[in-house]
Coordinates of C-alpha atoms in Angstrom, one line a residue:
Q438 CA -81.4 -139.1 100.9
R439 CA -80.2 -135.6 101.7
H440 CA -76.9 -134.1 102.7
A441 CA -75.7 -135.0 106.2
A442 CA -73.3 -133.6 108.8
L443 CA -71.5 -135.9 111.3
L444 CA -70.0 -133.7 114.0
G445 CA -68.2 -134.5 117.3
S446 CA -65.1 -133.7 119.3
T447 CA -61.9 -135.7 118.8
G448 CA -62.3 -139.1 120.3
S449 CA -66.1 -139.1 120.4
G450 CA -66.4 -141.8 117.8
K451 CA -66.7 -140.1 114.4
S452 CA -64.5 -142.5 112.5
F453 CA -66.3 -145.5 114.1
T454 CA -69.6 -144.0 113.0
V455 CA -68.3 -143.5 109.4
A456 CA -67.0 -147.1 109.4
S457 CA -70.3 -148.5 110.7
I458 CA -72.3 -146.6 108.0
L459 CA -69.9 -147.8 105.3
E460 CA -70.2 -151.5 106.5
Q461 CA -74.0 -151.3 106.4
S462 CA -73.9 -149.5 103.0
A463 CA -71.6 -152.2 101.6
Q464 CA -74.5 -154.8 102.0
L465 CA -76.4 -152.9 99.3
P466 CA -75.3 -154.4 96.0
H467 CA -75.2 -151.1 94.1
A468 CA -74.0 -148.7 96.8
N469 CA -72.0 -145.7 95.5
I470 CA -69.8 -143.9 98.0
V471 CA -66.5 -142.0 97.7
V472 CA -64.7 -141.5 101.0
L473 CA -62.1 -138.7 101.1
D474 CA -59.7 -140.3 103.7
L475 CA -57.2 -137.7 104.7
H476 CA -55.2 -139.8 107.2
G477 CA -55.4 -143.3 105.9
E478 CA -57.8 -144.2 108.7
Y479 CA -60.1 -146.4 106.6
S480 CA -57.4 -148.6 105.0
S481 CA -58.7 -151.5 107.2
M482 CA -62.1 -151.6 105.5
K483 CA -61.7 -154.9 103.6
F484 CA -65.1 -154.7 101.9
A485 CA -64.2 -151.5 100.0
S486 CA -62.1 -150.6 96.9
H487 CA -59.0 -148.7 98.0
Y488 CA -57.2 -146.0 96.1
R489 CA -54.7 -143.4 97.1
I490 CA -53.3 -140.2 95.6
A491 CA -49.9 -141.3 94.3
G492 CA -46.9 -140.4 96.5
I493 CA -43.2 -140.0 95.8
G494 CA -42.7 -143.8 95.9
D495 CA -45.0 -144.2 92.8
I496 CA -42.9 -142.1 90.5
K497 CA -40.6 -144.9 89.3
T498 CA -42.8 -147.9 90.1
K499 CA -46.5 -147.3 90.1
K500 CA -48.1 -149.5 92.8
D501 CA -51.7 -150.9 92.9
G502 CA -54.4 -148.4 93.7
A503 CA -52.2 -145.3 93.0
I504 CA -54.2 -142.5 91.3
F505 CA -52.5 -139.7 89.4
L506 CA -54.4 -136.4 88.8
P507 CA -52.6 -134.9 85.8
F508 CA -52.4 -131.1 85.7
W509 CA -54.5 -130.8 82.5
L510 CA -57.6 -131.7 84.6
L511 CA -57.2 -128.4 86.4
T512 CA -59.6 -125.5 85.5
Y513 CA -58.2 -122.1 84.7
D514 CA -59.2 -120.8 88.1
E515 CA -57.4 -123.7 89.8
M516 CA -54.3 -123.1 87.8
Q517 CA -54.3 -119.5 88.7
S518 CA -54.6 -120.3 92.4
L519 CA -51.5 -122.5 92.1
F520 CA -49.3 -120.5 89.9
V521 CA -50.3 -116.8 90.0
D522 CA -49.3 -114.6 93.0
R523 CA -52.0 -111.9 93.1
S524 CA -49.7 -109.6 95.1
E525 CA -47.3 -109.2 92.2
E526 CA -47.7 -106.1 89.9
S527 CA -47.5 -108.3 86.8
A528 CA -50.2 -110.8 88.0
P529 CA -52.8 -109.7 85.4
N530 CA -50.3 -110.3 82.6
Q531 CA -49.4 -113.7 84.1
A532 CA -53.1 -114.7 84.3
S533 CA -53.9 -113.4 80.8
E534 CA -50.9 -115.2 79.2
L535 CA -51.7 -118.4 81.0
M536 CA -55.2 -118.4 79.6
K537 CA -54.0 -117.6 76.0
Q538 CA -51.4 -120.4 76.0
V539 CA -53.6 -123.0 77.6
V540 CA -56.4 -122.3 75.1
K541 CA -53.9 -122.5 72.2
L542 CA -52.4 -125.8 73.4
K543 CA -55.8 -127.4 74.1
R544 CA -57.0 -126.4 70.7
K545 CA -53.9 -127.9 69.1
S546 CA -54.4 -131.1 71.2
I547 CA -58.0 -131.5 70.1
E548 CA -57.1 -131.0 66.4
G549 CA -54.2 -133.5 66.8
L550 CA -56.5 -136.1 68.3
G551 CA -59.0 -135.6 65.5
K552 CA -61.8 -134.7 67.9
H553 CA -63.1 -131.8 65.8
D554 CA -66.6 -132.1 67.2
L555 CA -65.2 -130.8 70.6
L556 CA -64.2 -127.4 69.1
A557 CA -67.9 -126.2 69.0
G558 CA -68.2 -126.2 72.8
F559 CA -64.5 -125.9 73.6
T560 CA -63.4 -123.6 76.5
V561 CA -60.2 -123.0 78.5
D562 CA -61.6 -125.6 81.1
T563 CA -62.2 -128.4 78.6
P564 CA -60.3 -131.4 80.1
V565 CA -58.1 -132.6 77.2
P566 CA -54.4 -133.6 77.6
Y567 CA -51.5 -131.4 76.6
R568 CA -47.9 -131.3 77.7
L569 CA -46.8 -129.1 80.6
A570 CA -43.4 -128.7 78.9
D571 CA -45.1 -127.1 75.9
L572 CA -46.9 -124.6 78.2
I573 CA -43.6 -123.7 79.9
D574 CA -41.8 -123.3 76.5
A575 CA -44.5 -121.0 75.2
I576 CA -44.4 -118.8 78.2
V577 CA -40.6 -118.7 78.1
E578 CA -40.8 -117.5 74.5
K579 CA -43.1 -114.7 75.5
D580 CA -40.9 -113.7 78.4
K581 CA -37.9 -113.3 76.0
E582 CA -39.8 -112.1 73.0
M583 CA -38.3 -109.3 70.8
V584 CA -40.5 -107.4 68.4
P585 CA -39.6 -105.2 65.4
G586 CA -39.0 -101.5 66.3
A587 CA -38.5 -98.3 64.3
S588 CA -34.8 -98.9 63.6
R589 CA -34.0 -102.2 65.4
E590 CA -35.7 -104.9 67.5
K591 CA -37.0 -103.9 70.9
Q592 CA -38.3 -105.8 73.9
G593 CA -41.8 -107.3 73.6
P594 CA -44.7 -106.2 75.7
L595 CA -44.2 -109.1 78.2
F596 CA -40.4 -109.1 78.2
G597 CA -39.2 -110.0 81.7
K598 CA -42.6 -109.7 83.2
L599 CA -43.2 -113.5 83.3
T600 CA -39.9 -114.5 84.9
R601 CA -41.1 -114.9 88.4
F602 CA -44.2 -116.7 87.1
L603 CA -42.0 -119.2 85.3
N604 CA -39.8 -119.7 88.3
R605 CA -42.9 -120.5 90.4
I606 CA -44.1 -123.1 87.8
S607 CA -40.6 -124.6 87.5
V608 CA -40.2 -125.0 91.3
K609 CA -43.6 -126.6 91.7
T610 CA -43.4 -129.0 88.7
Q611 CA -40.0 -130.3 89.8
D612 CA -41.0 -130.9 93.4
R613 CA -41.4 -134.6 93.8
R614 CA -44.2 -134.1 96.4
Y615 CA -46.4 -132.9 93.6
A616 CA -45.5 -135.8 91.3
F617 CA -49.1 -137.1 91.2
M618 CA -50.0 -133.9 89.3
Y619 CA -46.9 -132.8 87.3
Q620 CA -45.1 -136.1 86.7
A621 CA -47.9 -138.5 85.9
P622 CA -47.0 -141.6 83.8
Q623 CA -47.4 -141.5 80.1
E624 CA -50.7 -143.3 80.0
Y625 CA -52.3 -140.3 81.8
E626 CA -51.5 -138.1 78.7
T627 CA -54.0 -140.0 76.6
Y628 CA -57.5 -139.0 75.7
E629 CA -58.9 -142.1 77.4
A630 CA -57.2 -141.3 80.8
L631 CA -60.2 -139.4 82.0
H632 CA -62.5 -142.3 81.1
D633 CA -60.5 -144.6 83.3
L634 CA -60.4 -142.1 86.2
A635 CA -64.2 -141.6 85.9
K636 CA -64.7 -145.4 86.2
K637 CA -62.6 -145.4 89.4
L638 CA -64.4 -142.5 91.0
L639 CA -68.0 -143.2 90.0
G640 CA -68.0 -146.8 88.8
T641 CA -69.9 -149.7 90.5
G642 CA -69.9 -153.3 89.6
K643 CA -70.7 -156.8 90.8
I644 CA -69.6 -157.7 94.3
K645 CA -66.5 -160.0 94.1
D646 CA -65.0 -161.8 97.1
S647 CA -67.2 -159.8 99.5
V648 CA -65.7 -156.6 98.1
N649 CA -68.2 -153.9 97.1
P650 CA -66.6 -151.9 94.3
G651 CA -69.1 -149.1 94.8
I652 CA -67.5 -148.2 98.2
K653 CA -64.4 -146.3 97.2
I654 CA -61.9 -145.1 99.8
I655 CA -59.3 -142.6 98.5
D656 CA -56.3 -142.0 100.7
F657 CA -55.0 -138.4 100.6
S658 CA -52.5 -138.8 103.4
E659 CA -49.4 -138.3 101.1
V660 CA -50.8 -135.1 99.5
P661 CA -48.9 -132.0 100.7
S662 CA -51.1 -129.9 103.0
D663 CA -50.5 -126.7 101.0
I664 CA -52.1 -128.2 97.8
L665 CA -54.7 -130.4 99.6
P666 CA -57.7 -128.0 99.1
V667 CA -57.1 -127.9 95.3
V668 CA -56.7 -131.7 95.0
V669 CA -59.8 -132.4 97.2
G670 CA -61.7 -129.8 95.2
L671 CA -60.6 -131.3 91.9
V672 CA -61.9 -134.8 92.9
G673 CA -65.2 -133.4 94.1
R674 CA -65.6 -131.3 90.9
L675 CA -64.9 -134.2 88.6
I676 CA -67.5 -136.4 90.4
Y677 CA -70.1 -133.6 90.3
Q678 CA -69.5 -132.7 86.6
I679 CA -69.4 -136.2 85.3
Q680 CA -72.7 -136.9 87.2
F681 CA -74.2 -133.6 85.9
W682 CA -73.4 -134.5 82.3
S683 CA -74.6 -138.1 82.5
S684 CA -77.9 -138.9 80.8
P685 CA -80.8 -138.5 83.2
G686 CA -83.0 -140.9 81.2
E687 CA -86.6 -140.5 80.3
D688 CA -87.9 -140.6 83.9
G689 CA -84.8 -139.1 85.4
D690 CA -83.8 -142.5 86.9
A691 CA -80.8 -143.2 84.7
R692 CA -78.4 -141.4 87.0
H693 CA -76.9 -143.6 89.7
P694 CA -76.7 -141.5 93.0
I695 CA -73.4 -141.1 94.7
V696 CA -72.4 -139.8 98.1
I697 CA -69.1 -138.0 98.9
V698 CA -67.9 -138.5 102.5
C699 CA -65.8 -135.4 103.4
D700 CA -63.6 -136.5 106.3
E701 CA -61.9 -133.7 108.3
A702 CA -63.9 -131.2 106.3
H703 CA -62.6 -128.2 108.4
L704 CA -59.2 -128.6 106.7
Y705 CA -60.4 -127.8 103.2
L706 CA -63.9 -126.4 103.5
P707 CA -63.3 -123.5 105.9
S708 CA -65.8 -121.0 107.2
S709 CA -65.5 -117.4 106.2
A710 CA -64.3 -116.7 109.7
A711 CA -61.2 -118.8 109.0
S712 CA -58.7 -117.3 106.6
T713 CA -59.5 -118.6 103.1
G714 CA -56.7 -118.1 100.6
P715 CA -57.1 -118.7 96.8
L716 CA -56.5 -122.5 97.2
E717 CA -59.3 -123.0 99.8
K718 CA -61.6 -120.8 97.7
R719 CA -61.4 -123.2 94.8
A720 CA -62.4 -126.2 96.9
L721 CA -65.1 -124.2 98.7
E722 CA -66.7 -123.2 95.4
N723 CA -66.9 -126.8 94.2
Y724 CA -68.4 -128.2 97.4
E725 CA -70.7 -125.3 98.0
R726 CA -72.1 -125.9 94.5
I727 CA -72.6 -129.6 95.3
A728 CA -74.3 -128.7 98.6
K729 CA -76.7 -126.3 96.8
E730 CA -77.4 -128.2 93.6
G731 CA -76.1 -131.8 94.0
R732 CA -79.3 -133.3 95.2
K733 CA -81.0 -132.7 91.8
Y734 CA -78.2 -134.7 90.1
G735 CA -77.8 -137.5 92.6
V736 CA -74.7 -136.2 94.4
G737 CA -74.9 -136.2 98.2
L738 CA -72.5 -134.9 100.8
M739 CA -71.6 -136.3 104.2
V740 CA -69.6 -133.7 106.0
V741 CA -67.5 -135.1 108.9
S742 CA -65.7 -132.7 111.3
Q743 CA -64.5 -132.2 114.8
R744 CA -64.8 -128.4 114.5
P745 CA -68.1 -127.4 113.0
S746 CA -67.4 -123.8 113.8
D747 CA -64.5 -123.9 111.3
V748 CA -66.6 -125.5 108.5
S749 CA -68.4 -123.4 105.8
T750 CA -71.8 -122.4 107.1
T751 CA -73.1 -122.5 103.5
I752 CA -72.4 -126.2 103.3
L753 CA -73.6 -127.0 106.9
S754 CA -76.9 -125.1 106.3
Q755 CA -77.7 -127.4 103.4
C756 CA -77.3 -130.5 105.6
S757 CA -80.8 -131.9 106.3
N758 CA -79.5 -134.5 108.7
I759 CA -77.4 -133.8 111.7
I760 CA -75.6 -136.6 113.6
S761 CA -74.0 -135.0 116.6
L762 CA -71.7 -136.9 118.9
R763 CA -70.1 -135.4 122.0
L764 CA -69.3 -131.7 121.6
A765 CA -67.7 -129.9 124.5
N766 CA -66.8 -126.6 122.9
K767 CA -69.3 -123.8 123.3
T768 CA -68.6 -122.3 119.9
D769 CA -69.1 -125.7 118.2
Q770 CA -72.3 -126.3 120.2
S771 CA -73.7 -122.9 119.1
V772 CA -73.1 -123.8 115.4
V773 CA -75.1 -127.0 115.9
K774 CA -77.8 -125.1 117.7
Q775 CA -78.3 -122.8 114.7
L776 CA -78.8 -125.9 112.5
L777 CA -81.6 -127.2 114.7
P778 CA -85.3 -126.0 114.9
E779 CA -86.0 -123.7 117.9
S780 CA -88.2 -126.4 119.4
L781 CA -85.2 -128.7 119.8
E782 CA -82.7 -126.4 121.5
G783 CA -83.1 -128.4 124.7
L784 CA -81.1 -131.1 123.0
M785 CA -78.0 -129.0 123.2
E786 CA -77.7 -129.7 126.9
V787 CA -77.1 -133.3 126.2
L788 CA -74.2 -132.9 123.7
P789 CA -71.4 -132.3 126.3
T790 CA -72.5 -135.4 128.3
L791 CA -72.7 -138.0 125.5
D792 CA -70.5 -141.1 125.9
V793 CA -68.1 -142.3 123.2
G794 CA -70.2 -143.6 120.3
E795 CA -73.4 -142.0 121.5
A796 CA -75.1 -139.5 119.1
V797 CA -78.1 -137.3 118.7
V798 CA -79.7 -137.7 115.3
V799 CA -82.0 -134.9 113.9
G800 CA -83.4 -134.6 110.4
D801 CA -85.0 -136.4 107.5
A802 CA -83.3 -139.7 108.4
T803 CA -85.4 -140.2 111.6
L804 CA -89.0 -139.5 112.4
L805 CA -88.2 -138.0 115.8
P806 CA -85.0 -136.5 117.2
T807 CA -83.3 -139.6 118.6
R808 CA -80.4 -140.4 120.9
I809 CA -78.6 -143.5 119.6
K810 CA -75.6 -145.7 120.3
I811 CA -73.5 -146.4 117.2
L812 CA -72.8 -150.1 116.5
K813 CA -69.2 -151.0 116.7
P814 CA -67.9 -151.7 113.2
K815 CA -66.4 -155.1 112.3
Y816 CA -63.4 -153.5 110.7
E817 CA -62.3 -150.8 113.1
P818 CA -60.7 -147.7 111.5
R819 CA -57.1 -146.9 112.4
S820 CA -58.0 -143.9 114.5
A821 CA -58.7 -145.3 117.9
T822 CA -57.0 -143.5 120.8
I823 CA -53.7 -145.2 121.7
P824 CA -53.9 -146.2 125.4
F825 CA -50.9 -144.3 126.8
W826 CA -51.1 -145.6 130.4
T827 CA -51.5 -149.2 129.4
R828 CA -48.7 -149.2 126.9
W829 CA -46.3 -147.5 129.3
A830 CA -47.1 -150.1 131.9
Q831 CA -46.3 -153.1 129.7
P832 CA -42.8 -154.4 128.7
K833 CA -42.2 -153.6 125.0
E834 CA -39.5 -154.1 122.4
E835 CA -37.5 -151.1 121.3
V836 CA -39.2 -149.1 118.5
D837 CA -37.1 -149.0 115.3
L838 CA -36.5 -145.3 115.2
V839 CA -33.9 -145.5 112.5
M840 CA -36.5 -147.0 110.2
A841 CA -39.0 -144.3 111.2
V842 CA -36.4 -141.6 110.3
E843 CA -35.6 -143.3 106.9
N844 CA -39.3 -143.6 106.2
M845 CA -39.6 -139.8 106.9
R846 CA -36.7 -139.1 104.5
R847 CA -38.3 -141.3 101.8
Q848 CA -41.8 -140.0 102.5
S849 CA -43.0 -143.6 102.4
R850 CA -43.8 -146.3 105.0
G851 CA -43.3 -149.0 102.4

């Protein structure tokens, strides 16, 4: 019912625990879970709906399950973190012009779509489609603008001050690794595109062929690491905002609760001790808001990490349930110790000695602090430790390294 933290050193059984929880949840006909799968570990879960953030191979031919997140879904702050370099002298001018042009293009788009009722509550962050090419053209015009002078034309106030800003946008928008955001297919430029995306993220339906459409696993493995925090933050923000604005009903029971499973949370929800750049801050803001306020709107978090000391303390402090597998590191143990009541500090002595798949559970989910053994899931995640010694001892065919190199060049295993 409340936020939960699943913590444990690498190889202690975190992925197996997540898979086991998902399998049991899938037996509930209206389960609603979104798993942020960073490494494609849960692609073997046959009872779930599978999506993935589109990769390079989806530009020409879109494959099943590919999700594009068009740039017009970004908020103004998220666009700033991607395009504006705060260290530049002209950064305030870049940020100001970006806001002006985005507002102008979104207003024009709303009027063109005939959705005049949106104009009353319209802001720079209102998610309506507009063309990226139009934004670039408008900024180019300002960068080269000449204005009337006393005797002849003179350079405009922003002449030449937006050149580096434009170069940065141009480089990123042409990079095929970011195609899921800047080169989305034409159907993602329609007003209804966000409706379809909402159904994929928050939708549930009847169980068909033993597949529970409410269990949604989103594969982020092809998203470049430098933009990962913004993309993960965007998905979390969309889920929270759509849930927030859904009708609560007369008794508050119209909202259908949803849980976001944040796998490898330390990669995009860092603690203040870790260096947090503008990209990480955007994701942190979204998930910290969910941690603080999500319970009231039926949005739960399950934070999964092997390094609790690197995860935001604000988010961990809101987790009412702690599932701790083996933790050998003293720093990580001290973080868990701070999350437990003083009367339970003796439990800390057990954490380094737990076997694989053993966990200590503390919180609302159990009457008493309990040491448990996790059931092995039917569909094992693709994260099990590869048995080096056994593999080395067995005769084996040659690995096709040429194919591996070509896959690396194509950025696709397909």
